[in-house]
Amino acid sequence: SANAVNPGVVQSELARYITPDAGEFGRQLRSLLRPLLDLVAQSPEEGARTSAMLATSSQGKLSGRYWQSEQPASSLDGLLPGPVQALIPDFIRGKMTSTSYNPATWAALWRVSEQMVGLQPGEAAALAEK
């Protein structure tokens, strides 16, 4: 199976690599943002929880899904943190489109992928039957 997982904002040392050449400005920016990140970021264990659940449970056999917080989610759900999403009125959320669930987008991506790897249209399906 193949799934996409959004671990959310996770406390890590990754931030130190974002602005390594920014000198004093980078250090000050990181020290300013660190308290904010500490409020919203999960521990590495919490961030890994969904991946671990998919790897060790029967739910991981549900292929082709986008997962967040140990459950399938719309890929739009991952755009904004939950508290911010709650502020978006329903009539606006209803107008937001989810291209990751659009069959026409899937087909277009498949065609481009075939071209990029040098397959002729339909050749991948013939290979899968073997």
mmCIF file of C-alpha atoms in Angstrom:
data_model
loop_
_atom_site.group_PDB
_atom_site.id
_atom_site.type_symbol
_atom_site.label_atom_id
_atom_site.label_comp_id
_atom_site.label_asym_id
_atom_site.label_seq_id
_atom_site.Cartn_x
_atom_site.Cartn_y
_atom_site.Cartn_z
ATOM 1 C CA SER A 1 0.000 0.000 0.000
ATOM 2 C CA ALA A 2 1.005 3.622 -0.413
ATOM 3 C CA ASN A 3 -0.242 6.456 1.765
ATOM 4 C CA ALA A 4 0.720 10.063 2.434
ATOM 5 C CA VAL A 5 1.195 11.133 6.048
ATOM 6 C CA ASN A 6 1.275 14.651 7.453
ATOM 7 C CA PRO A 7 3.017 14.431 10.838
ATOM 8 C CA GLY A 8 2.147 18.046 11.646
ATOM 9 C CA VAL A 9 4.587 20.493 13.204
ATOM 10 C CA VAL A 10 7.175 18.454 15.086
ATOM 11 C CA GLN A 11 9.780 19.677 17.573
ATOM 12 C CA SER A 12 13.150 18.939 16.018
ATOM 13 C CA GLU A 13 16.525 20.448 15.358
ATOM 14 C CA LEU A 14 15.618 21.063 11.716
ATOM 15 C CA ALA A 15 15.237 24.812 12.271
ATOM 16 C CA ARG A 16 18.973 25.213 12.847
ATOM 17 C CA TYR A 17 19.542 24.253 9.196
ATOM 18 C CA ILE A 18 17.016 26.711 7.762
ATOM 19 C CA THR A 19 19.147 29.828 8.163
ATOM 20 C CA PRO A 20 22.697 28.570 8.812
ATOM 21 C CA ASP A 21 24.309 31.403 6.838
ATOM 22 C CA ALA A 22 22.112 34.154 8.262
ATOM 23 C CA GLY A 23 24.531 34.803 11.116
ATOM 24 C CA GLU A 24 23.282 36.832 14.028
ATOM 25 C CA PHE A 25 19.964 37.578 12.308
ATOM 26 C CA GLY A 26 19.264 33.859 11.930
ATOM 27 C CA ARG A 27 20.086 33.181 15.567
ATOM 28 C CA GLN A 28 17.820 36.000 16.732
ATOM 29 C CA LEU A 29 15.007 34.847 14.450
ATOM 30 C CA ARG A 30 15.232 31.287 15.763
ATOM 31 C CA SER A 31 15.276 32.461 19.390
ATOM 32 C CA LEU A 32 12.225 34.632 18.694
ATOM 33 C CA LEU A 33 10.266 31.839 16.991
ATOM 34 C CA ARG A 34 11.261 29.018 19.369
ATOM 35 C CA PRO A 35 8.686 29.863 22.093
ATOM 36 C CA LEU A 36 5.921 29.963 19.462
ATOM 37 C CA LEU A 37 6.972 26.620 18.019
ATOM 38 C CA ASP A 38 7.114 25.110 21.492
ATOM 39 C CA LEU A 39 3.430 26.010 21.909
ATOM 40 C CA VAL A 40 2.209 24.357 18.692
ATOM 41 C CA ALA A 41 4.769 21.653 17.935
ATOM 42 C CA GLN A 42 4.374 17.998 18.851
ATOM 43 C CA SER A 43 7.071 15.786 20.244
ATOM 44 C CA PRO A 44 8.859 13.528 17.719
ATOM 45 C CA GLU A 45 6.972 10.581 19.240
ATOM 46 C CA GLU A 46 3.613 12.283 18.676
ATOM 47 C CA GLY A 47 4.598 13.230 15.130
ATOM 48 C CA ALA A 48 5.519 9.614 14.348
ATOM 49 C CA ARG A 49 2.329 8.166 15.820
ATOM 50 C CA THR A 50 0.363 8.093 12.522
ATOM 51 C CA SER A 51 3.228 6.525 10.551
ATOM 52 C CA ALA A 52 3.741 3.893 13.240
ATOM 53 C CA MET A 53 0.020 3.130 13.353
ATOM 54 C CA LEU A 54 -0.105 2.642 9.570
ATOM 55 C CA ALA A 55 2.968 0.402 9.642
ATOM 56 C CA THR A 56 1.659 -1.830 12.402
ATOM 57 C CA SER A 57 -2.119 -2.026 11.978
ATOM 58 C CA SER A 58 -4.584 -3.238 9.384
ATOM 59 C CA GLN A 59 -5.513 0.373 8.637
ATOM 60 C CA GLY A 60 -2.192 0.675 6.817
ATOM 61 C CA LYS A 61 -3.660 -1.597 4.144
ATOM 62 C CA LEU A 62 -6.080 1.189 3.143
ATOM 63 C CA SER A 63 -3.957 2.423 0.261
ATOM 64 C CA GLY A 64 -3.986 5.766 -1.473
ATOM 65 C CA ARG A 65 -5.121 7.869 1.435
ATOM 66 C CA TYR A 66 -3.864 11.024 3.082
ATOM 67 C CA TRP A 67 -3.480 10.617 6.859
ATOM 68 C CA GLN A 68 -3.283 13.155 9.641
ATOM 69 C CA SER A 69 -3.687 12.640 13.403
ATOM 70 C CA GLU A 70 -4.130 8.879 12.984
ATOM 71 C CA GLN A 71 -7.092 9.133 10.612
ATOM 72 C CA PRO A 72 -7.787 9.608 6.919
ATOM 73 C CA ALA A 73 -8.220 13.276 6.081
ATOM 74 C CA SER A 74 -8.867 15.508 3.130
ATOM 75 C CA SER A 75 -5.583 16.862 1.831
ATOM 76 C CA LEU A 76 -7.055 20.310 2.396
ATOM 77 C CA ASP A 77 -7.196 19.560 6.115
ATOM 78 C CA GLY A 78 -3.407 19.740 6.305
ATOM 79 C CA LEU A 79 -3.139 23.247 4.883
ATOM 80 C CA LEU A 80 -3.911 25.028 8.125
ATOM 81 C CA PRO A 81 -3.651 24.025 11.774
ATOM 82 C CA GLY A 82 -6.962 22.857 13.293
ATOM 83 C CA PRO A 83 -7.581 25.998 15.382
ATOM 84 C CA VAL A 84 -7.112 28.185 12.293
ATOM 85 C CA GLN A 85 -9.381 25.940 10.179
ATOM 86 C CA ALA A 86 -12.143 26.391 12.737
ATOM 87 C CA LEU A 87 -12.098 30.126 11.995
ATOM 88 C CA ILE A 88 -12.867 29.639 8.288
ATOM 89 C CA PRO A 89 -16.605 30.028 7.633
ATOM 90 C CA ASP A 90 -18.326 26.967 6.123
ATOM 91 C CA PHE A 91 -19.374 28.850 2.990
ATOM 92 C CA ILE A 92 -15.700 29.576 2.205
ATOM 93 C CA ARG A 93 -14.503 26.058 3.068
ATOM 94 C CA GLY A 94 -17.133 24.694 0.686
ATOM 95 C CA LYS A 95 -15.572 26.655 -2.188
ATOM 96 C CA MET A 96 -12.067 25.354 -1.516
ATOM 97 C CA THR A 97 -11.192 22.634 -4.006
ATOM 98 C CA SER A 98 -9.161 19.543 -3.377
ATOM 99 C CA THR A 99 -7.225 18.753 -6.538
ATOM 100 C CA SER A 100 -5.703 15.690 -4.880
ATOM 101 C CA TYR A 101 -9.144 14.027 -5.058
ATOM 102 C CA ASN A 102 -9.929 15.039 -8.642
ATOM 103 C CA PRO A 103 -9.871 12.079 -11.118
ATOM 104 C CA ALA A 104 -8.969 14.402 -14.018
ATOM 105 C CA THR A 105 -5.918 15.546 -12.042
ATOM 106 C CA TRP A 106 -4.973 11.908 -11.342
ATOM 107 C CA ALA A 107 -5.138 11.085 -15.052
ATOM 108 C CA ALA A 108 -3.068 14.128 -16.021
ATOM 109 C CA LEU A 109 -0.438 13.317 -13.396
ATOM 110 C CA TRP A 110 -0.303 9.706 -14.591
ATOM 111 C CA ARG A 111 0.236 10.826 -18.229
ATOM 112 C CA VAL A 112 3.018 13.223 -17.268
ATOM 113 C CA SER A 113 4.624 10.547 -15.054
ATOM 114 C CA GLU A 114 4.600 8.058 -17.954
ATOM 115 C CA GLN A 115 6.272 10.633 -20.190
ATOM 116 C CA MET A 116 8.896 11.494 -17.582
ATOM 117 C CA VAL A 117 9.976 7.866 -17.194
ATOM 118 C CA GLY A 118 9.801 7.126 -20.913
ATOM 119 C CA LEU A 119 6.724 4.873 -20.969
ATOM 120 C CA GLN A 120 4.213 4.963 -23.776
ATOM 121 C CA PRO A 121 0.536 5.483 -22.810
ATOM 122 C CA GLY A 122 -0.873 2.204 -21.473
ATOM 123 C CA GLU A 123 2.549 0.538 -21.245
ATOM 124 C CA ALA A 124 2.526 0.681 -17.429
ATOM 125 C CA ALA A 125 -0.789 -1.201 -17.300
ATOM 126 C CA ALA A 126 0.644 -3.931 -19.553
ATOM 127 C CA LEU A 127 3.678 -4.260 -17.273
ATOM 128 C CA ALA A 128 1.427 -4.597 -14.218
ATOM 129 C CA GLU A 129 -0.427 -7.532 -15.803
ATOM 130 C CA LYS A 130 2.788 -9.579 -16.128
#
